[in-house]
PDB file of C-alpha atoms in Angstrom:
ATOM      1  CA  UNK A 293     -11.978  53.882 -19.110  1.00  0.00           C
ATOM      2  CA  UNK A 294      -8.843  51.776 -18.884  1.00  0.00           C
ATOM      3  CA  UNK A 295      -5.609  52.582 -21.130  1.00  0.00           C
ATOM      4  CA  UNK A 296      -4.487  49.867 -23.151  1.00  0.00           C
ATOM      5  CA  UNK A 297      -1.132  50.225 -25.045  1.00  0.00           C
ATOM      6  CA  UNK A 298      -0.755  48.013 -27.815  1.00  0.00           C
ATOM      7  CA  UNK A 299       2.499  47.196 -29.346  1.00  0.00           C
ATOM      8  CA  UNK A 300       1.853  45.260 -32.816  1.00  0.00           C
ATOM      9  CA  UNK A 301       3.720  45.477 -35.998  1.00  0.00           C
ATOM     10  CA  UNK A 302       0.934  44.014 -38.279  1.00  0.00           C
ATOM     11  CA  UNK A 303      -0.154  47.507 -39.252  1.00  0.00           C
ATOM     12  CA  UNK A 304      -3.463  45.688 -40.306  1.00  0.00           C
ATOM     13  CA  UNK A 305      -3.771  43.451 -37.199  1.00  0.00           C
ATOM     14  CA  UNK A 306      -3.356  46.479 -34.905  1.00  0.00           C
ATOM     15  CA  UNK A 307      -6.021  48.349 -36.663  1.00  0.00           C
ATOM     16  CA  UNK A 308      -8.883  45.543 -36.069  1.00  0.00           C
ATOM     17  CA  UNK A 309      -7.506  44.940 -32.625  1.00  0.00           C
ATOM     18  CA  UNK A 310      -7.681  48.271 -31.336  1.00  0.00           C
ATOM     19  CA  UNK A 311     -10.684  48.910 -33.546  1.00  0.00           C
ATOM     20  CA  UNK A 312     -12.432  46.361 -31.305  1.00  0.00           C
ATOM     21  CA  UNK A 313     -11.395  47.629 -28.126  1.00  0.00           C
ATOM     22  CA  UNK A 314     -12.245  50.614 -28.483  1.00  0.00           C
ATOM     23  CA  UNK A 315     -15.998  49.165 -29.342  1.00  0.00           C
ATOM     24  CA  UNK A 316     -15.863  47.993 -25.857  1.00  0.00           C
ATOM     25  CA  UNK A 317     -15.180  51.175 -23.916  1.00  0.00           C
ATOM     26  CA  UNK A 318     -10.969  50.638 -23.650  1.00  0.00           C
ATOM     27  CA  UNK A 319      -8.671  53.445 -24.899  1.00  0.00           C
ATOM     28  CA  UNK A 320      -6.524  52.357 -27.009  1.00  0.00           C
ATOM     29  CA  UNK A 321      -2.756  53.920 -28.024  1.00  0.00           C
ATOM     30  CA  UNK A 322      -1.158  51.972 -30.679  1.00  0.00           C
ATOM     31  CA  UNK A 323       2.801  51.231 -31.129  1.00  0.00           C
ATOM     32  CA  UNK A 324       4.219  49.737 -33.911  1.00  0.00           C
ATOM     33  CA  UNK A 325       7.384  49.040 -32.088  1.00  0.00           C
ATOM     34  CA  UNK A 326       9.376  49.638 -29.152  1.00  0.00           C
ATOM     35  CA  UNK A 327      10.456  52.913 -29.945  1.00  0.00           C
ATOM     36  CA  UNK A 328       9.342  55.707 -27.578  1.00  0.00           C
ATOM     37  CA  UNK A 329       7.614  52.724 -25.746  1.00  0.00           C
ATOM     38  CA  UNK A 330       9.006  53.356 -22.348  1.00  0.00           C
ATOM     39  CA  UNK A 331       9.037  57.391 -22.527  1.00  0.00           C
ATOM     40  CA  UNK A 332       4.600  56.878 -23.370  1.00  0.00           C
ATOM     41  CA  UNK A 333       4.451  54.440 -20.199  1.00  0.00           C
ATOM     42  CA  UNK A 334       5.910  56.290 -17.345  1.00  0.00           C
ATOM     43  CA  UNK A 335       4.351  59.684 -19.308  1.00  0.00           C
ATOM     44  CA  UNK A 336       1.352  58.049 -19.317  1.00  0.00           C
ATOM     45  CA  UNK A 337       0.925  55.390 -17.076  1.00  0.00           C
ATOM     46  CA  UNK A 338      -1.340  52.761 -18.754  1.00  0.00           C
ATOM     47  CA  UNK A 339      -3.015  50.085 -16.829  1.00  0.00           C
ATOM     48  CA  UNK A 340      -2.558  46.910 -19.245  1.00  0.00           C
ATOM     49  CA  UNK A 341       0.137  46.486 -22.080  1.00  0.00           C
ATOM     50  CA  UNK A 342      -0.674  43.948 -24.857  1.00  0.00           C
ATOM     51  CA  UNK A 343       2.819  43.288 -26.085  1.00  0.00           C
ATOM     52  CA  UNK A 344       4.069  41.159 -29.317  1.00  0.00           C
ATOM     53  CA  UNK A 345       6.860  39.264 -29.374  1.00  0.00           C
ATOM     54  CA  UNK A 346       8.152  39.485 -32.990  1.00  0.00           C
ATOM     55  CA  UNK A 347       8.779  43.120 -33.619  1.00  0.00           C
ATOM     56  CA  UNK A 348      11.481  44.976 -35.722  1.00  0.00           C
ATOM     57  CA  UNK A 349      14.542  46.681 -33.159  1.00  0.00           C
ATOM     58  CA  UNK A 350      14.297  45.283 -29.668  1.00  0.00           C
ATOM     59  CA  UNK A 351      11.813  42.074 -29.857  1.00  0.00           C
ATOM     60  CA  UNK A 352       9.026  41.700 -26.973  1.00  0.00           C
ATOM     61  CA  UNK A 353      10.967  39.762 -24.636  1.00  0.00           C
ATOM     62  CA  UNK A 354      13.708  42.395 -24.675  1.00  0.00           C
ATOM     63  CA  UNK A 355      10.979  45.430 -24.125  1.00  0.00           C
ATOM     64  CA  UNK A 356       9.473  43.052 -21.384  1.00  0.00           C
ATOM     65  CA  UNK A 357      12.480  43.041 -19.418  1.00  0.00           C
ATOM     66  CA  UNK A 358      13.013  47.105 -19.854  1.00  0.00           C
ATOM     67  CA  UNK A 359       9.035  48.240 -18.904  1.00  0.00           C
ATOM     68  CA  UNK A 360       9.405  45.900 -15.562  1.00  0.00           C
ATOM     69  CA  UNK A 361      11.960  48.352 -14.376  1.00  0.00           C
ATOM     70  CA  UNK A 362       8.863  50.859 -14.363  1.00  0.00           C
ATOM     71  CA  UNK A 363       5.956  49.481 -15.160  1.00  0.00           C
ATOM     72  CA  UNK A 364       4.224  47.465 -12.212  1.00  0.00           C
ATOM     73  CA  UNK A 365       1.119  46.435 -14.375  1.00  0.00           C
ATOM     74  CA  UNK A 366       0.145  43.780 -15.956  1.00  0.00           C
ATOM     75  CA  UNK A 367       1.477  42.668 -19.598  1.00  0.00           C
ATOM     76  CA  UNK A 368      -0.197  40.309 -21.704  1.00  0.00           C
ATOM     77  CA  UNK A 369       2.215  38.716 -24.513  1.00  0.00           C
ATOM     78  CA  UNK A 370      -0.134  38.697 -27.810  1.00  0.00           C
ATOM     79  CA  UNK A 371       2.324  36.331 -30.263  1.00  0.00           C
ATOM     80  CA  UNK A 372       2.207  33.420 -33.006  1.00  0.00           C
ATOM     81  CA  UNK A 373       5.546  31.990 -31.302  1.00  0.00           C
ATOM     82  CA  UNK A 374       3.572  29.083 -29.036  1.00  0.00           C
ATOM     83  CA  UNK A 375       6.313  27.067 -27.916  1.00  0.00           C
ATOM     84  CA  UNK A 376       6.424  26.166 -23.849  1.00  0.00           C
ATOM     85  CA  UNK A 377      10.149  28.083 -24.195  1.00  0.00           C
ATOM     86  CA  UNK A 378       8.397  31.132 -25.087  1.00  0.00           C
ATOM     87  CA  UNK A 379       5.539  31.221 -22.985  1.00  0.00           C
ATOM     88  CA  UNK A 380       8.202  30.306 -20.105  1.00  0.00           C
ATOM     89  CA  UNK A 381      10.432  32.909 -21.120  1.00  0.00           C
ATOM     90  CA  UNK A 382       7.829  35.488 -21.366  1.00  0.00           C
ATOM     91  CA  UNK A 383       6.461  34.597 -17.904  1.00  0.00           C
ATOM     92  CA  UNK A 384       9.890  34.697 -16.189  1.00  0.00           C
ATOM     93  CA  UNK A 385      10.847  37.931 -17.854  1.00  0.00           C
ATOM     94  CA  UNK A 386       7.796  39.617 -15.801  1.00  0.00           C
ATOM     95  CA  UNK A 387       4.653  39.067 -18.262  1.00  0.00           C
ATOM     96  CA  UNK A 388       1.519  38.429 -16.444  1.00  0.00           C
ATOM     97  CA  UNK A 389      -0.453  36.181 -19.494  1.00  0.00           C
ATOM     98  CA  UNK A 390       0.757  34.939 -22.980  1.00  0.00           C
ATOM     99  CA  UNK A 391      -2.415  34.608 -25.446  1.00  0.00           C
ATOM    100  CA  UNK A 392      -1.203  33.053 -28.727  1.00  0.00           C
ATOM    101  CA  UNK A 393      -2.602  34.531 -32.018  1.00  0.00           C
ATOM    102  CA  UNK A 394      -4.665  34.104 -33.904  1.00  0.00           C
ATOM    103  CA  UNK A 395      -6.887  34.637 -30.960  1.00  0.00           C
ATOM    104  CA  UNK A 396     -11.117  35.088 -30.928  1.00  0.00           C
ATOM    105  CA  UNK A 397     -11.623  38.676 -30.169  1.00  0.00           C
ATOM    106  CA  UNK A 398     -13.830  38.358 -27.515  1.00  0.00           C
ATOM    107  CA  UNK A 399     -11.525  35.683 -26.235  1.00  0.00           C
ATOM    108  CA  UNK A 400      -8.942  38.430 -25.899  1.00  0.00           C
ATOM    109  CA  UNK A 401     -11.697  40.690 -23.895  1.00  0.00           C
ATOM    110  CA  UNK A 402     -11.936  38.407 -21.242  1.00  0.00           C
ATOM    111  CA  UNK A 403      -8.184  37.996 -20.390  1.00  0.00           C
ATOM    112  CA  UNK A 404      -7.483  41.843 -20.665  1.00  0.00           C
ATOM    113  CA  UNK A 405     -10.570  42.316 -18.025  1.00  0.00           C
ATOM    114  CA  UNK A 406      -9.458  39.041 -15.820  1.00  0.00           C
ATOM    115  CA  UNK A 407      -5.971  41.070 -15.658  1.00  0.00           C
ATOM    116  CA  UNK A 408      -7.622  44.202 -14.777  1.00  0.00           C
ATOM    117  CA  UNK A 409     -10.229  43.043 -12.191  1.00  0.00           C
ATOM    118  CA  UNK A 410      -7.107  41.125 -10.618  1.00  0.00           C
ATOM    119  CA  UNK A 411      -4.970  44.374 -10.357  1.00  0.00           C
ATOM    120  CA  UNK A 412      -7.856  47.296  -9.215  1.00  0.00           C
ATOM    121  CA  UNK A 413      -9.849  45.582  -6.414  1.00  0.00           C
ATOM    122  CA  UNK A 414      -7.097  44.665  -3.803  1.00  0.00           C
ATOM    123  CA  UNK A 415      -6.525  47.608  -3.061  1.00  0.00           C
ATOM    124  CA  UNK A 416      -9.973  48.824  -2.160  1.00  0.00           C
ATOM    125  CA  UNK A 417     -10.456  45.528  -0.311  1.00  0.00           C
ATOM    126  CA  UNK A 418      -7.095  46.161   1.631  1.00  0.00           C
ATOM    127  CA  UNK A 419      -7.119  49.830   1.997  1.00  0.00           C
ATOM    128  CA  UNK A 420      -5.750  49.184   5.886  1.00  0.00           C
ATOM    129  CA  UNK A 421      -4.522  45.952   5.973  1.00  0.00           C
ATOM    130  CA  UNK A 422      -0.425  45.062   6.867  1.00  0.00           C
ATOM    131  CA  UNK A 423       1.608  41.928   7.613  1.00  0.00           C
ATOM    132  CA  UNK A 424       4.880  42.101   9.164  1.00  0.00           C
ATOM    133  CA  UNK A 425       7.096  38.882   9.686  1.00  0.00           C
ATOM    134  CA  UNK A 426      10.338  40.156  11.393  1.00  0.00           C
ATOM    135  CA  UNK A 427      12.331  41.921   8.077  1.00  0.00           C
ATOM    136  CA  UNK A 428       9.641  41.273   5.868  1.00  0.00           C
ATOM    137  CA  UNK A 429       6.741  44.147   5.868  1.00  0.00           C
ATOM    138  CA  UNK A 430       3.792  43.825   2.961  1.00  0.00           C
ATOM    139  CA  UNK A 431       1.511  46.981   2.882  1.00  0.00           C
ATOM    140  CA  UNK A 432      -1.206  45.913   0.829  1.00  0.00           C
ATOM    141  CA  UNK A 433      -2.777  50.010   0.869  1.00  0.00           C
ATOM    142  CA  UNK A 434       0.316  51.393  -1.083  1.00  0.00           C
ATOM    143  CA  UNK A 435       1.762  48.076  -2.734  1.00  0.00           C
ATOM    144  CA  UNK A 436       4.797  47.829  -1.106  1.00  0.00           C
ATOM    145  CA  UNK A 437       6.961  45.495   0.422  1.00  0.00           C
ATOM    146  CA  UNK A 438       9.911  46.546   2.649  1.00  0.00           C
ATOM    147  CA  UNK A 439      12.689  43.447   3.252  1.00  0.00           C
ATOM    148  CA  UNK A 440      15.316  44.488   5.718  1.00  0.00           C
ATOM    149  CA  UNK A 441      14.586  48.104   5.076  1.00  0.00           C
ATOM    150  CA  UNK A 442      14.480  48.059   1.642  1.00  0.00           C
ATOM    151  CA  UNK A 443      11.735  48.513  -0.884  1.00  0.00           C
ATOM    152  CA  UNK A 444      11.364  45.254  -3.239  1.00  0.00           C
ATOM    153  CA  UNK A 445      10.056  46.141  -6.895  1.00  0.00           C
ATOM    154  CA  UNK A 446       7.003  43.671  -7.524  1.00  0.00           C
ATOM    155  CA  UNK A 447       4.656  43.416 -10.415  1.00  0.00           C
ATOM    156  CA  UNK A 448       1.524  43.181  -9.408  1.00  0.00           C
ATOM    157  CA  UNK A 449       0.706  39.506 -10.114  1.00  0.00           C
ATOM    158  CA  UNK A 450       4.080  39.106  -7.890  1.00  0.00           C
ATOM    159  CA  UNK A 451       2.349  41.591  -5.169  1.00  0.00           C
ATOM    160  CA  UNK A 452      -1.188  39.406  -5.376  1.00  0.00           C
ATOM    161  CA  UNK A 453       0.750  35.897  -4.853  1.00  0.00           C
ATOM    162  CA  UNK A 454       2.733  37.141  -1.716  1.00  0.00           C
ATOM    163  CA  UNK A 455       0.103  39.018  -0.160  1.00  0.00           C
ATOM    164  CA  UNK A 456      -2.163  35.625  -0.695  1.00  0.00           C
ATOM    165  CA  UNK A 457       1.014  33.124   0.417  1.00  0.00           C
ATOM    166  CA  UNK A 458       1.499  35.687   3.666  1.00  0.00           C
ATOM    167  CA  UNK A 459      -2.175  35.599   4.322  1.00  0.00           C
ATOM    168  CA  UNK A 460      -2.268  32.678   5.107  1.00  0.00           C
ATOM    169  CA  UNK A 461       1.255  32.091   6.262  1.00  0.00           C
ATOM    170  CA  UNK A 462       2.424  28.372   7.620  1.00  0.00           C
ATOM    171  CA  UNK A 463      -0.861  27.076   5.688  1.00  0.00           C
ATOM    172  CA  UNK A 464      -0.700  25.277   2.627  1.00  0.00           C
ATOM    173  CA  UNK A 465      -1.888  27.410  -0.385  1.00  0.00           C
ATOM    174  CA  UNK A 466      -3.067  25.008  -3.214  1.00  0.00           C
ATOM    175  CA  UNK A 467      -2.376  25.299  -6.849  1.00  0.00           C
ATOM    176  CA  UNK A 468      -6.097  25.498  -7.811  1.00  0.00           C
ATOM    177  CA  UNK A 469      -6.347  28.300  -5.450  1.00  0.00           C
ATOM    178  CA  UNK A 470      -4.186  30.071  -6.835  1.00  0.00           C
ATOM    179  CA  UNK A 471      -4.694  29.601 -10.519  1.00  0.00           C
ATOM    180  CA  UNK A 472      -8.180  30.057 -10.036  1.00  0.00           C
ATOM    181  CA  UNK A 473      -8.549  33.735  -7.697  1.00  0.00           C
ATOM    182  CA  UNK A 474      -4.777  34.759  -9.304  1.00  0.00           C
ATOM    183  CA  UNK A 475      -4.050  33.343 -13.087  1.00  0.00           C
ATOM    184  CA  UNK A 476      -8.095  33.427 -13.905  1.00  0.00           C
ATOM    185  CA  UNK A 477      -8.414  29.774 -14.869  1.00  0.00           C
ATOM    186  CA  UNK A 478      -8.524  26.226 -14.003  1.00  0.00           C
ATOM    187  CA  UNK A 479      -5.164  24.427 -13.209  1.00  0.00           C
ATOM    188  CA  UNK A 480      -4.546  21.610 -15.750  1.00  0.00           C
ATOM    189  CA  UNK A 481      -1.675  19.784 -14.142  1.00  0.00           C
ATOM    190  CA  UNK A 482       0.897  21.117 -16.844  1.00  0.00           C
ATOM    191  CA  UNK A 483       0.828  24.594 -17.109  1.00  0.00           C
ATOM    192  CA  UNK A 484       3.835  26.419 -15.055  1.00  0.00           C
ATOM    193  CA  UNK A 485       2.650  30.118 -14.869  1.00  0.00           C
ATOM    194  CA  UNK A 486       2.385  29.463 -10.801  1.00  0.00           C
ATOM    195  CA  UNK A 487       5.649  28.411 -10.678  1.00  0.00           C
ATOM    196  CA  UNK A 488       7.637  30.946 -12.296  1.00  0.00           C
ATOM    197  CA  UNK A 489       5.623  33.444 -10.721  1.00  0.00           C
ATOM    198  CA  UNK A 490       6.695  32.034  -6.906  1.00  0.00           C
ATOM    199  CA  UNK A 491      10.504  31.311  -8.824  1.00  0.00           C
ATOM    200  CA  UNK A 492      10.580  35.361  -9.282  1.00  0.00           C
ATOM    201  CA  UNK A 493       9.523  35.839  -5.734  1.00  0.00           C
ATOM    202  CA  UNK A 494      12.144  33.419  -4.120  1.00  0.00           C
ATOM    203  CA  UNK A 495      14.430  35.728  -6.201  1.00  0.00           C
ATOM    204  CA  UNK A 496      13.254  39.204  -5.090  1.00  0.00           C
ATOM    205  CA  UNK A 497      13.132  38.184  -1.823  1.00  0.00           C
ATOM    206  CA  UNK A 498      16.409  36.711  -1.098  1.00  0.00           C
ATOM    207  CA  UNK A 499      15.084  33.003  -0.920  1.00  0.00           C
ATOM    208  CA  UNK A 500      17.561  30.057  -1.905  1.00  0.00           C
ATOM    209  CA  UNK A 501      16.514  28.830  -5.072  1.00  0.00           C
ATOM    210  CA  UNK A 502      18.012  25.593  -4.953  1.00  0.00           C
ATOM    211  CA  UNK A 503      16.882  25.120  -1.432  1.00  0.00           C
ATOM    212  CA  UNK A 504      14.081  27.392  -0.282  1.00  0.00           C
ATOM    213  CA  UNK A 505      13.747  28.489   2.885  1.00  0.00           C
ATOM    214  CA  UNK A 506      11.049  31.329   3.088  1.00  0.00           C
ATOM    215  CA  UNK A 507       8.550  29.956   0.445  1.00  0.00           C
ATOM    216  CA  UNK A 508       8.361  25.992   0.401  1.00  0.00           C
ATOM    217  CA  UNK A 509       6.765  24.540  -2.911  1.00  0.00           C
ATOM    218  CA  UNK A 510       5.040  21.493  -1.328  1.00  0.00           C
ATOM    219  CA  UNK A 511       5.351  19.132  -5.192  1.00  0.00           C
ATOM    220  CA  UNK A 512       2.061  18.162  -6.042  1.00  0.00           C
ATOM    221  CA  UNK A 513      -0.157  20.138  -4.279  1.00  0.00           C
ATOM    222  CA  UNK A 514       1.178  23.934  -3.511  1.00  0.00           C
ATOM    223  CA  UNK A 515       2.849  26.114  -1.979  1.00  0.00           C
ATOM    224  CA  UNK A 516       3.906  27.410   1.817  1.00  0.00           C
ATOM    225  CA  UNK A 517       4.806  30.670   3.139  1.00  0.00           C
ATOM    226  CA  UNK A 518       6.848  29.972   6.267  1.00  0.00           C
ATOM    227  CA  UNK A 519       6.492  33.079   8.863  1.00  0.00           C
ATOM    228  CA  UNK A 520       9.331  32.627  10.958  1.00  0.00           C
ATOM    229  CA  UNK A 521      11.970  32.528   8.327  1.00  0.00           C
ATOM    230  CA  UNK A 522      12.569  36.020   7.585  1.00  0.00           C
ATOM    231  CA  UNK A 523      14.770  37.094  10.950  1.00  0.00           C
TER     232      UNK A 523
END
């Protein structure tokens, strides 16, 4: 049964949400802000975080930016703010989906289990499997990548886009690809969630922002790992 921790300040709204997990087999802990947030998650290690923005002390963006320093699973942003700033913001601070309330319940089913399904079977697929491209080493059996000798913290939507980018290194890697067996949906030609995503990697990794080096957005189409650039 997977652990969902839900942080919601609607006392009423938390209720029916978790109420409705729970109906479909997810144990649920409840927060009704950030306080003692962090202790619960490294104490108890849950494998999705549904996270609202709006919340009295530190606000979800803030808490965002705190659980990443621990926390390598997914979050999913549950907020009425819709703006593309937020959903931006929330993205580049480390969230892995932003679902904008009110949402249908069932609606909210299906992105918590696209999130988990995308986390859990990698592993198991990729219990042996390594890539090495001179300081750059991605073991996909324990999650870890090594640059220069040093361990890089990555979420894991972060882990799932490099290991897919290395994969199939000096290939293109499209945008539907990736939206589709990553993000869990079509891509639509606007939405940006791809694109912060590889931003946060250039970042982790060393990359030049302005001028990339290691990972090459090709505009229009995708994305390209390039192997030899990591002496």
């Amino acid at each position: 049964m997977a652990k969902v921790f839900l942080v919601e300040d609607d006392e009423r709204l938390s209720q029916l949400t978790a109420d409705f997990l729970r109906n479909q087999q997810l144990d649920v802990v409840q927060f009704a802000d950030g306080s003692g947030l962090l202790q619960e998650v490294r104490k108890q290690q849950p494998d999705i975080i549904l996270l609202d923005v709006m919340l009295p002390g530190e606000d979800g963006f803030m808490l965002c930016r705190s659980l990443r320093n621990s926390f390598s699973g997914p979050i999913l942003f549950l907020t009425a703010r819709d703006t593309n700033y937020d959903q931006v913001l929330g993205l580049e601070l480390g969230a892995d989906d932003y679902v904008i309330k009110p949402v249908e319940p069932r609606v909210l089913l299906a992105r918590i289990h696209a999130l988990l399904r995308r986390v859990k079977p990698v592993v198991s697929q990729q219990q042996s499997s390594k890539l090495k491209f001179g300081s750059l080493s991605i073991d996909s059996a324990s999650r870890q990548v090594l640059l220069a000798g040093e361990q890089i913290p990555l979420t894991s939507h972060e882990f799932d886009l490099l290991w897919m980018l290395a994969e199939n290194a000096s290939q293109l890697v499209d945008r539907e690809k990736i939206y589709r067996d990553l993000i869990g949906r079509e891509y639509d030609g606007l939405d940006r969630s791809a694109d912060v995503r590889i931003s946060r990697l250039r970042k982790k990794l060393q990359d030049n922002q302005q001028n990339p080096q290691r990972i090459k957005t090709i505009w229009g189409k995708g994305f390209f790992f390039v192997a030899d650039a990591w002496d």
